[in-house]
Amino acid sequence: MDRVNFRAKVLTGHLKNHENLAVDLLQTAQCVNYSPPELSEPLPDFNTKSLRKLLDGESMDEIDYIFNLMIKSHLFCPRERGGKVFISPDFNKSMEHQREMTMRRIDYLREQGAFDGWLTRKGPDAERSGFARGITFGVYDHSLGIKLGVHFYLWGGAIQFMGTKRHHDKWLKPTEAYEIIGCFAMTELGHGSNVRGIETITRYDASTQEFIITTPCESAQKYWIGGAANHATHAVVFSQLKINGVNQGVHAFIAQIRDANGNVCPNVRIADCGHKIGLNGVDNGRIWFDNLRIPRENLLNSVADVSPDGQYLSAIKDPDQRFAAFLAPLLSGRVTIAAGSMNITKIGLAIAIRYSLSRRAFSIHPNEPEVLLLDYPSHQRRLLPLVAKTYALSFATEYLKNIYVNRTRESIKTVHVVSSALKATATWHGMRTLQECREACGGQGLKTENHVGHLKSEFDVQLTFEGDNYVLMQQISKALLKEISAAKRRNKPVKGLGLEHLNKPAPIIPSRLTSSTLRTAQFQTDIFCLRERDLLHRFETEVSQREAQGENMEHIFTVTYQIAEDLGRAFSDRLVLQKFLDVEATVPAGSLKNVLGLLRSMYTTIVMEEDASFLRYGYLSTDNAAVVRKEVLKLCSELRPHALALVTSFGIPDALLGPIAFNWIDANAWSSVKDSDTVFPVFTNML
């Protein structure tokens, strides 16, 4: 009995203590409150508008105009969360609904004059304006950006640059007014990156002066054609042109695929590509041509033509040069993708950084407040290098836009190589950034309304369309090899593509690196140039040795892909650094220049830390690699006070960020649940 009494007393004591503890906790515990980071973060010691001007250049006002057009319309799905209004597509709706809403938004933007002059105005300023508009539409919804990009950049661009006056006079104004809707039928089921291998065939009938377009087999069906499934009335069709039994290579033709009432034309078959992991607001389709006849004048003839009696005419006799000239004007797609990728990284980072400046987790010491996520060195290491790289790549893509709109026949090679480099580098960076931001936001990163997670699936396609990134890296290496081989044949210095450093002695890297050395522009330039020149030499040597052994060039480039990819990345990184330094040189001494210096040093050190080639080929010793690794952490701590100002300078309006970027507690309060049924009054009579 004594034992029973003892156990009863012990249990009673436990229950009493637990009860008292629970009461004490309820009495003393404080609920988590949201505090805007603007109240606790230091005021920026540089002008955020000046920094944004470096990012957006002359297009800043036009970008803001497009943002405001979207924010003020109920067609862009305004939602109130946590006392702020956000706009974003309703991705919970069906694929059909998303496609319909994309077209409704296009109609609204057309009515507002957002497309005026897009194709009919001429000159660099007009083209720069087109880039600003197209890329900004994609900030709201990638489907909207892609749908407009296909119509204006691809269909419209093909008419502009591959056609001649007869095509301009007939097609550009109706395209700009959306009286016709164009698509771009290049990709086939059997051929994507290898455009020269497409299987669609076009023959000429001199008796009727018509071309006849044929899909000879299932692998020749046009595939992933944006706009084809529902809305496009016309297509630029890429096809092998056979004249008198001779294949003259790939050419482009204008073909009508639907009539004014939306009915598919005779001798054309169209099927839907179906639901995708993203971009369901774009109606991707498949097209078959059953001996479709089109007028002779529908050949886009800037490079080659066919006379009424069936004679093939071209001033460019070499088929390779003709093919290159034919496709050169289509580089605008890569320019748009590279620049657009920077916007998605800005959205992801602005959301993740703002959230980390108001979300707390764990206390370092008992009875102390929990720590802001961005005050943890590990969290800084995850996000701040990505901020620096986003700035670096943004400066580079602004340079790309400028050389594109000011291109000449002599500079088109540079545009091709630079656009290939930045398209690949920027899209890889974008997807990696979104993944890191998703994880950095924890469970909130999974919610579609918070954007970051869903953006991953929306933008994943950028890694492969307009050129597979790994293929682009190899193309860059081939272009660099041609440059130095041509210079050697001429016995002249290398000129162009930023390769002039090859004419100088190889830079010497200090055997022991210090923090101060790592931050100098001279060292950063030296080690990036050393890496590029050494990899180019290694690539040239291996190709030459294999060629001497009798291997054909196609096989050689296939088996040397590893060093070719390393070289492509080295070229891209050196280019980005070079453009960063060019921008930095325009800024007078002061706080903004100091912050740019920190960002540049962060960019270069993170590239050195993360790219294995610096260790693989011996540009860094293991001891120096350890110094680089420590320097990244130092730079993170120095950039930490500027984090809010840096993402504010991105210029993304609050309405286009996710609720967790602001008052995430009120955004998830019970009142938001009760109000959720009334956030879309514009849709109540639409479905």
XYZ file of C-alpha atoms in Angstrom:
687
model
C 0.000 0.000 0.000
C 2.870 2.385 0.823
C 4.243 1.772 -2.664
C 0.860 2.562 -4.229
C 0.572 5.780 -2.200
C 4.082 6.798 -3.216
C 3.337 6.335 -6.924
C 0.057 8.228 -6.601
C 1.852 11.181 -4.986
C 4.465 11.213 -7.738
C 1.836 11.182 -10.497
C -0.164 13.885 -8.723
C 2.947 16.042 -8.533
C 3.627 15.568 -12.234
C 0.076 16.539 -13.149
C 0.126 19.611 -10.904
C 3.479 20.753 -12.325
C 2.293 20.190 -15.892
C -0.900 22.108 -15.203
C 0.983 25.029 -13.688
C 3.507 25.001 -16.520
C 0.739 25.092 -19.117
C -0.899 28.023 -17.370
C 2.431 29.858 -17.142
C 3.158 29.263 -20.818
C -0.260 30.525 -21.845
C 0.182 33.593 -19.695
C 3.713 34.441 -20.864
C 3.839 33.243 -24.503
C 3.677 35.939 -27.189
C 2.303 35.319 -30.651
C 4.610 35.861 -33.587
C 4.057 39.260 -35.149
C 4.978 40.527 -38.594
C 7.317 43.485 -38.716
C 8.050 45.077 -42.110
C 11.771 44.859 -42.852
C 11.730 48.547 -43.775
C 11.325 49.303 -40.053
C 14.329 47.294 -38.899
C 16.729 47.225 -41.836
C 19.270 50.048 -42.268
C 18.366 52.749 -44.741
C 20.142 52.240 -48.060
C 23.332 54.232 -48.339
C 22.990 54.340 -52.119
C 20.256 55.482 -54.473
C 18.118 52.452 -55.323
C 16.663 54.202 -58.389
C 20.166 54.796 -59.720
C 20.959 51.117 -59.322
C 17.734 50.131 -61.053
C 18.622 52.481 -63.903
C 21.803 50.465 -64.414
C 19.664 47.319 -64.718
C 16.837 48.556 -66.941
C 18.586 51.370 -68.791
C 16.492 53.491 -71.111
C 13.543 51.104 -70.846
C 12.704 51.805 -67.192
C 9.722 54.112 -67.853
C 8.254 51.817 -70.482
C 8.595 48.823 -68.158
C 6.711 50.695 -65.430
C 4.017 51.672 -67.933
C 3.410 48.012 -68.799
C 3.378 47.037 -65.126
C 0.716 49.675 -64.445
C -1.420 48.546 -67.393
C -1.590 45.051 -65.886
C -2.039 46.101 -62.261
C -5.066 48.316 -62.965
C -7.116 45.686 -64.854
C -9.310 43.049 -63.217
C -8.392 40.721 -66.078
C -5.095 40.176 -64.272
C -6.824 38.587 -61.270
C -6.265 40.969 -58.345
C -6.303 39.292 -54.920
C -6.143 40.950 -51.528
C -3.858 39.243 -49.048
C -2.529 40.710 -45.829
C -3.754 44.212 -46.645
C -2.074 44.315 -50.078
C -3.377 43.573 -53.561
C -1.477 41.051 -55.672
C -1.993 40.041 -59.279
C -1.262 36.622 -60.717
C -2.938 34.117 -63.046
C -5.306 31.623 -61.438
C -3.369 28.443 -62.065
C -6.069 26.384 -60.348
C -8.297 26.813 -63.390
C -8.378 24.405 -66.308
C -5.990 24.509 -69.232
C -8.817 25.723 -71.454
C -9.614 28.563 -69.052
C -5.982 29.634 -68.844
C -5.742 29.778 -72.625
C -8.928 31.818 -72.864
C -7.712 34.258 -70.230
C -4.385 34.692 -72.029
C -6.260 35.790 -75.150
C -8.561 38.107 -73.153
C -5.512 39.796 -71.657
C -3.953 40.162 -75.104
C -7.171 41.805 -76.349
C -7.108 44.221 -73.415
C -3.462 45.150 -73.993
C -4.135 45.664 -77.695
C -7.042 47.976 -76.892
C -4.780 49.942 -74.552
C -2.293 50.517 -77.375
C 0.428 48.363 -75.837
C 1.342 46.864 -79.218
C 1.347 50.069 -81.268
C 4.473 50.368 -83.388
C 5.910 47.044 -82.214
C 6.583 45.898 -85.790
C 5.991 49.001 -87.892
C 8.374 51.365 -86.095
C 11.974 51.051 -87.246
C 15.380 51.400 -85.653
C 17.201 50.386 -82.464
C 14.889 52.313 -80.132
C 11.849 50.557 -81.586
C 13.439 47.135 -81.162
C 14.562 47.970 -77.625
C 10.988 49.017 -76.845
C 9.707 45.690 -78.162
C 12.080 43.802 -75.882
C 10.978 45.850 -72.881
C 7.309 45.144 -73.557
C 7.593 41.452 -74.296
C 9.840 40.693 -71.343
C 7.671 42.707 -68.936
C 4.466 40.930 -69.946
C 6.221 37.702 -69.000
C 6.821 38.956 -65.448
C 3.093 38.587 -64.818
C 2.655 35.275 -66.602
C 5.118 33.327 -68.695
C 2.253 32.107 -70.880
C 1.356 35.698 -71.752
C 4.982 36.508 -72.539
C 5.420 33.391 -74.692
C 2.132 33.865 -76.542
C 3.100 37.425 -77.445
C 6.689 36.410 -78.153
C 5.631 33.786 -80.682
C 3.350 36.270 -82.424
C 5.678 39.291 -82.473
C 9.266 37.987 -82.200
C 8.972 34.715 -84.107
C 6.138 35.122 -86.602
C 6.521 38.917 -86.853
C 10.306 38.752 -86.701
C 10.389 36.200 -89.512
C 8.262 38.488 -91.686
C 10.476 41.471 -90.842
C 13.898 39.929 -91.265
C 13.419 36.938 -93.548
C 10.885 38.610 -95.812
C 11.122 41.585 -98.149
C 8.966 44.630 -98.931
C 6.125 42.604 -100.410
C 5.803 40.703 -97.146
C 6.233 43.782 -94.959
C 3.492 45.671 -96.804
C 1.041 42.793 -96.609
C 1.624 41.270 -93.175
C 3.168 43.612 -90.616
C 0.251 45.955 -89.923
C -2.349 43.148 -89.608
C 0.069 41.305 -87.315
C 0.564 44.353 -85.089
C -3.206 44.894 -84.911
C -3.811 41.197 -84.158
C -6.083 40.952 -87.196
C -4.136 37.807 -87.949
C -2.460 35.591 -85.356
C 0.849 34.052 -86.291
C 2.801 31.015 -85.155
C 6.246 29.630 -85.921
C 6.332 26.110 -87.317
C 9.967 25.055 -87.132
C 10.280 22.242 -84.547
C 9.222 18.753 -85.614
C 8.593 15.560 -83.729
C 11.855 14.153 -85.077
C 14.022 17.291 -85.077
C 14.449 20.139 -82.608
C 17.934 21.639 -82.265
C 19.015 20.111 -85.595
C 17.023 22.480 -87.820
C 18.885 21.385 -90.939
C 17.514 17.892 -90.475
C 13.801 18.768 -90.571
C 11.765 16.550 -92.863
C 8.864 18.692 -94.091
C 9.171 19.028 -97.882
C 8.108 21.885 -100.160
C 8.100 21.598 -103.966
C 7.317 24.190 -106.612
C 4.643 23.865 -109.290
C 5.605 26.246 -112.095
C 2.320 25.633 -113.938
C 0.326 27.289 -111.152
C 3.177 29.297 -109.561
C 2.490 27.671 -106.213
C 4.522 25.905 -103.556
C 3.225 22.589 -102.223
C 3.984 21.821 -98.558
C 3.937 18.175 -97.484
C 4.406 16.288 -94.229
C 5.937 13.075 -95.627
C 6.033 11.045 -92.388
C 4.917 11.196 -88.751
C 8.316 12.390 -87.504
C 7.917 15.428 -89.815
C 4.796 16.713 -88.045
C 5.326 20.198 -86.648
C 5.416 19.887 -82.854
C 5.159 22.239 -79.847
C 3.993 25.045 -82.124
C 2.843 27.828 -79.785
C -0.584 29.178 -80.735
C -1.341 26.432 -83.242
C -3.802 24.376 -81.189
C -6.523 27.046 -80.852
C -5.809 30.533 -82.090
C -3.211 30.932 -84.858
C -4.505 31.788 -88.319
C -1.127 31.704 -90.083
C 2.234 30.002 -89.694
C 5.774 30.519 -90.861
C 6.580 26.983 -91.978
C 10.179 25.785 -92.166
C 10.742 23.148 -94.797
C 13.274 21.579 -97.107
C 12.872 23.250 -100.506
C 13.215 20.914 -103.484
C 13.495 22.526 -106.910
C 13.712 20.272 -109.951
C 14.673 17.378 -107.724
C 17.521 19.302 -106.000
C 17.269 19.972 -102.284
C 18.191 23.627 -101.720
C 17.991 23.314 -97.928
C 15.722 24.809 -95.290
C 13.537 27.785 -96.267
C 10.534 29.518 -94.696
C 7.043 29.953 -96.118
C 3.866 31.729 -95.037
C 0.902 29.361 -94.823
C -2.668 30.031 -93.711
C -3.843 27.319 -91.317
C -7.259 28.713 -90.218
C -9.874 30.907 -91.838
C -11.347 34.078 -90.330
C -13.947 32.014 -88.449
C -11.324 29.843 -86.774
C -11.903 26.768 -88.942
C -8.845 24.700 -89.885
C -8.028 25.135 -93.561
C -8.295 22.277 -96.085
C -5.146 20.170 -96.448
C -4.082 21.107 -92.915
C -4.505 18.930 -89.815
C -3.991 20.264 -86.300
C -3.901 18.461 -82.941
C -3.356 19.708 -79.394
C -0.101 18.887 -77.571
C -2.135 18.650 -74.359
C -1.491 19.560 -70.751
C 2.067 20.519 -69.765
C 3.987 20.955 -66.494
C 3.772 24.699 -67.108
C 2.753 27.269 -69.733
C -0.802 25.947 -69.958
C -1.963 29.369 -71.067
C -0.190 28.668 -74.387
C -2.008 26.431 -76.872
C 0.861 24.346 -78.207
C -0.178 22.297 -81.202
C 0.942 19.796 -83.833
C 0.506 20.426 -87.569
C 0.428 18.128 -90.611
C 0.368 19.458 -94.200
C -1.335 17.331 -96.857
C -0.002 18.874 -100.079
C -1.019 22.385 -99.003
C -0.707 24.855 -101.872
C 0.444 28.429 -101.219
C 1.285 31.315 -103.608
C 4.863 31.670 -104.856
C 5.014 35.079 -103.136
C 4.704 33.372 -99.730
C 8.333 32.277 -99.785
C 10.256 34.549 -97.391
C 12.898 35.601 -99.861
C 15.477 37.870 -98.217
C 18.195 35.260 -98.848
C 16.854 33.218 -101.769
C 13.934 33.240 -104.201
C 12.278 31.113 -106.859
C 11.393 32.712 -110.186
C 7.933 32.205 -111.721
C 9.350 29.586 -114.063
C 10.937 27.654 -111.195
C 14.565 28.823 -111.175
C 16.278 28.921 -107.777
C 17.973 32.299 -107.187
C 20.382 33.309 -104.439
C 23.357 35.637 -104.209
C 24.840 33.329 -101.550
C 26.068 30.219 -103.336
C 27.515 28.333 -100.377
C 24.709 26.321 -98.673
C 26.291 26.671 -95.215
C 26.600 30.442 -95.497
C 23.088 30.662 -96.893
C 21.700 28.676 -93.966
C 23.562 30.869 -91.475
C 22.307 34.061 -93.139
C 18.814 32.631 -93.226
C 18.603 31.999 -89.481
C 20.703 34.925 -88.232
C 17.745 37.310 -87.768
C 15.998 34.847 -85.448
C 18.415 35.494 -82.576
C 15.846 37.760 -80.910
C 14.324 34.676 -79.273
C 17.521 33.921 -77.369
C 17.914 37.570 -76.417
C 14.395 37.598 -74.981
C 14.880 34.346 -73.076
C 18.157 35.506 -71.520
C 16.729 38.849 -70.419
C 13.430 37.306 -69.298
C 15.278 34.812 -67.123
C 16.651 37.709 -65.108
C 13.140 38.831 -64.260
C 12.164 35.468 -62.822
C 15.294 35.396 -60.676
C 14.468 38.897 -59.458
C 10.950 37.811 -58.484
C 12.176 34.710 -56.670
C 14.945 36.554 -54.831
C 12.786 39.559 -53.905
C 10.222 37.207 -52.343
C 12.760 34.983 -50.571
C 14.880 37.869 -49.270
C 11.896 39.857 -47.988
C 10.475 36.760 -46.310
C 13.829 36.019 -44.670
C 13.912 39.573 -43.294
C 10.659 39.105 -41.396
C 10.539 35.358 -40.625
C 12.332 34.172 -37.503
C 13.380 30.711 -36.360
C 15.090 29.500 -33.161
C 16.924 31.461 -30.488
C 20.673 31.453 -30.105
C 20.453 31.915 -26.331
C 17.663 31.155 -23.824
C 15.009 33.857 -23.350
C 16.194 35.778 -26.399
C 14.087 36.535 -29.492
C 14.210 34.122 -32.389
C 16.692 35.000 -35.115
C 15.785 36.388 -38.534
C 16.431 33.823 -41.235
C 18.764 36.146 -43.110
C 20.874 36.669 -40.000
C 21.950 33.033 -40.185
C 25.214 32.790 -42.169
C 23.929 29.646 -43.869
C 20.857 31.493 -45.168
C 23.005 34.369 -46.400
C 25.223 31.869 -48.212
C 22.186 30.402 -49.965
C 20.696 33.653 -51.258
C 23.167 36.534 -51.405
C 25.550 34.985 -53.982
C 22.489 34.495 -56.189
C 21.633 38.182 -55.811
C 25.153 39.108 -56.911
C 25.032 36.750 -59.885
C 21.640 38.145 -60.889
C 23.099 41.644 -61.012
C 26.087 40.439 -63.018
C 23.948 38.580 -65.557
C 21.460 41.459 -65.765
C 24.228 43.841 -66.809
C 25.368 41.300 -69.388
C 21.890 40.761 -70.848
C 21.411 44.532 -71.107
C 24.618 44.565 -73.167
C 23.227 41.724 -75.290
C 20.056 43.687 -76.049
C 22.130 46.687 -77.080
C 24.394 44.787 -79.482
C 21.353 43.053 -80.957
C 19.385 46.230 -81.713
C 22.552 47.859 -83.134
C 23.666 44.775 -85.064
C 25.371 44.960 -88.432
C 26.307 42.285 -90.933
C 29.805 42.311 -89.459
C 28.638 42.020 -85.834
C 26.011 39.292 -86.251
C 28.576 36.598 -85.390
C 29.216 38.297 -82.052
C 25.487 38.533 -81.385
C 25.125 34.827 -82.124
C 27.922 33.743 -79.773
C 26.985 36.148 -76.963
C 23.282 35.292 -77.165
C 24.106 31.577 -77.030
C 26.328 32.109 -73.989
C 23.889 34.259 -72.056
C 20.789 32.273 -72.973
C 22.351 29.167 -71.459
C 24.002 30.842 -68.476
C 20.979 32.963 -67.559
C 18.436 30.136 -67.770
C 20.611 27.761 -65.745
C 20.988 30.487 -63.144
C 17.255 31.187 -63.174
C 16.230 27.620 -62.478
C 18.865 27.136 -59.809
C 17.788 30.390 -58.138
C 14.125 29.427 -58.097
C 14.942 26.071 -56.510
C 17.059 27.712 -53.809
C 14.404 30.349 -53.154
C 11.713 27.678 -52.943
C 13.670 25.812 -50.289
C 14.621 29.018 -48.476
C 10.913 29.830 -48.088
C 10.173 26.454 -46.517
C 6.611 25.227 -46.803
C 5.397 28.652 -47.931
C 7.458 28.189 -51.070
C 5.117 25.393 -52.123
C 2.035 27.614 -52.304
C 1.230 28.676 -55.838
C 0.144 32.148 -54.728
C 3.666 32.737 -53.408
C 4.976 32.253 -56.957
C 8.416 30.756 -56.347
C 7.534 27.073 -56.611
C 5.184 27.464 -59.539
C 7.646 29.618 -61.469
C 9.952 26.605 -61.613
C 7.534 24.605 -63.740
C 6.545 27.644 -65.810
C 10.127 28.484 -66.771
C 11.673 25.017 -66.943
C 11.184 24.971 -70.718
C 13.684 27.815 -71.120
C 16.536 25.370 -70.622
C 15.766 23.638 -73.894
C 13.828 25.852 -76.252
C 15.696 28.164 -78.644
C 18.602 25.754 -78.242
C 19.527 23.109 -75.683
C 21.942 24.740 -73.239
C 24.610 22.043 -73.511
C 24.484 22.216 -77.297
C 24.879 26.004 -77.079
C 27.994 25.623 -74.921
C 29.531 23.410 -77.600
C 28.559 25.869 -80.344
C 30.384 28.629 -78.459
C 33.543 26.528 -78.276
C 33.411 25.802 -82.004
C 33.063 29.533 -82.715
C 36.047 30.377 -80.492
C 38.138 27.695 -82.178
C 37.301 29.165 -85.594
C 38.336 32.623 -84.414
C 41.814 31.659 -83.249
C 42.362 29.339 -86.233
C 41.465 32.151 -88.631
C 43.801 34.582 -86.804
C 46.655 32.095 -87.066
C 46.045 31.560 -90.768
C 46.128 35.321 -91.342
C 49.101 35.662 -89.000
C 47.289 38.497 -87.255
C 46.216 39.160 -83.653
C 42.912 37.733 -82.452
C 40.170 40.353 -82.604
C 36.560 40.188 -81.460
C 34.428 38.288 -78.931
C 36.530 39.790 -76.144
C 39.425 37.481 -77.052
C 41.996 40.245 -77.412
C 43.551 39.124 -74.119
C 44.927 36.115 -76.032
C 47.378 38.474 -77.760
C 49.036 39.294 -74.430
C 51.253 37.112 -72.227
C 49.373 34.696 -69.991
C 48.562 36.270 -66.632
C 50.331 34.952 -63.549
C 48.217 34.079 -60.532
C 49.734 34.681 -57.063
C 50.721 31.488 -55.304
C 49.024 32.641 -52.102
C 45.742 34.512 -52.319
C 44.448 36.985 -49.765
C 41.093 38.642 -49.233
C 42.333 41.927 -50.668
C 43.749 40.202 -53.769
C 40.503 38.348 -54.417
C 38.624 41.648 -54.505
C 40.770 43.403 -57.091
C 39.383 43.737 -60.587
C 42.822 42.923 -61.982
C 43.056 39.538 -60.262
C 39.463 38.677 -61.151
C 40.086 39.516 -64.801
C 43.397 37.654 -64.831
C 42.091 34.363 -63.471
C 38.975 34.395 -65.663
C 41.097 35.134 -68.760
C 43.684 32.509 -67.765
C 40.963 29.889 -67.463
C 39.472 30.802 -70.850
C 42.778 30.869 -72.745
C 44.023 27.623 -71.190
C 40.794 25.762 -71.969
C 40.807 27.153 -75.505
C 44.393 25.933 -75.939
C 43.491 22.500 -74.563
C 40.461 22.292 -76.843
C 42.453 23.375 -79.889
C 45.209 20.871 -79.099
C 42.849 17.921 -78.674
C 40.904 18.754 -81.830
C 44.154 19.119 -83.840
C 45.571 15.836 -82.546
C 42.408 13.920 -83.393
C 42.184 15.552 -86.822
C 45.806 14.531 -87.514
C 44.841 10.953 -86.694
C 42.201 11.016 -89.437
C 39.048 11.514 -87.375
C 36.309 13.605 -89.006
C 35.328 16.897 -87.390
C 31.796 15.903 -86.427
C 33.112 12.901 -84.516
C 35.808 15.038 -82.899
C 33.317 17.589 -81.605
C 31.130 14.771 -80.314
C 33.867 13.169 -78.188
C 35.419 16.439 -76.928
C 32.151 17.697 -75.456
C 33.439 17.885 -71.856
C 36.225 20.345 -72.489
C 33.982 22.173 -74.967
C 31.359 22.712 -72.256
C 34.028 23.860 -69.783
C 35.295 26.328 -72.397
C 31.793 27.586 -73.143
C 31.224 28.335 -69.459
C 34.640 30.004 -69.166
C 33.829 32.294 -72.103
C 30.436 33.136 -70.602
C 31.821 33.921 -67.146
C 34.630 36.113 -68.520
C 32.109 37.957 -70.708
C 29.808 38.597 -67.741
C 32.674 39.915 -65.623
C 33.817 42.152 -68.462
C 30.345 43.687 -68.817
C 30.062 44.154 -65.046
C 33.334 46.109 -65.066
C 32.072 48.206 -67.995
C 28.950 49.169 -66.020
C 30.933 49.815 -62.855
C 33.238 52.169 -64.755
C 30.287 54.472 -65.512
C 29.498 54.999 -61.818
C 31.322 57.765 -59.905
C 33.104 57.020 -56.641
C 30.733 56.683 -53.711
C 28.419 54.291 -51.918
C 26.816 52.854 -55.073
C 30.208 52.070 -56.587
C 31.240 50.425 -53.316
C 28.200 48.154 -53.341
C 28.840 47.273 -56.985
C 32.367 46.310 -56.006
C 31.020 43.955 -53.345
C 28.592 42.412 -55.829
C 31.318 41.943 -58.422
C 33.640 40.312 -55.914
C 30.838 38.045 -54.756
C 30.129 37.064 -58.356
C 33.727 36.176 -59.130
C 34.404 34.316 -55.886
C 31.223 32.252 -56.130
C 32.120 31.282 -59.711
C 35.592 30.237 -58.550
C 34.171 28.260 -55.640
C 31.432 26.456 -57.523
C 33.018 25.703 -60.896
C 35.215 22.611 -60.596
C 37.361 23.662 -63.544
C 39.365 26.050 -61.337
C 40.620 23.084 -59.325
C 40.446 20.514 -62.124
C 42.880 22.390 -64.357
C 44.994 23.906 -61.577
C 44.025 27.592 -61.757
C 43.492 27.415 -57.997
C 45.505 25.328 -55.546
C 43.586 23.552 -52.791
C 44.902 26.120 -50.298
C 43.746 29.023 -52.457
C 40.388 27.339 -53.001
C 39.966 27.330 -49.223
C 40.726 31.068 -49.153
C 38.060 31.621 -51.834
C 35.530 29.653 -49.802
C 36.150 31.782 -46.701
C 35.915 34.948 -48.765
C 32.388 34.061 -49.881
C 31.274 34.064 -46.240
C 32.965 37.424 -45.598
C 31.247 38.949 -48.599
C 27.905 37.550 -47.470
C 28.226 39.326 -44.125
C 29.162 42.584 -45.870
C 26.276 42.373 -48.323
C 23.765 41.452 -45.605
C 22.996 45.099 -44.585
C 22.254 45.905 -48.256
C 19.968 42.923 -48.914
C 16.648 44.789 -48.815
C 17.925 47.685 -50.888
C 19.376 45.321 -53.484
C 16.100 43.490 -54.106
C 14.149 46.761 -53.983
C 16.386 48.019 -56.789
C 15.147 45.171 -58.985
C 12.086 47.346 -59.602
C 9.481 44.569 -59.401
C 6.179 46.090 -58.159
C 4.811 44.753 -54.859
C 1.677 43.532 -56.662
C 3.747 41.054 -58.694
C 5.421 39.486 -55.670
C 3.887 36.839 -53.405
C 2.044 37.467 -50.098
C 4.934 36.009 -48.078
C 7.086 38.908 -49.249
C 4.978 41.119 -46.983
C 2.576 40.470 -44.095
C 2.513 36.691 -44.344
C 0.654 36.360 -41.009
C -2.335 38.482 -42.065
C -2.209 36.862 -45.520
C -2.829 33.487 -43.829
C -5.257 34.699 -41.150
C -8.753 33.282 -40.815
C -10.171 36.453 -42.317
C -8.316 35.716 -45.558
C -10.037 32.322 -45.697
C -13.463 33.895 -45.284
C -12.716 36.512 -47.929
C -11.209 34.112 -50.471
C -14.488 33.591 -52.318
C -14.825 37.266 -53.204
C -11.437 38.046 -54.693
C -12.444 37.545 -58.342
C -15.677 39.469 -58.930
C -14.753 39.848 -62.605
C -15.010 36.077 -63.137
C -18.404 35.401 -61.592
C -20.258 35.644 -64.901
C -17.447 34.437 -67.112
C -17.548 30.672 -66.664
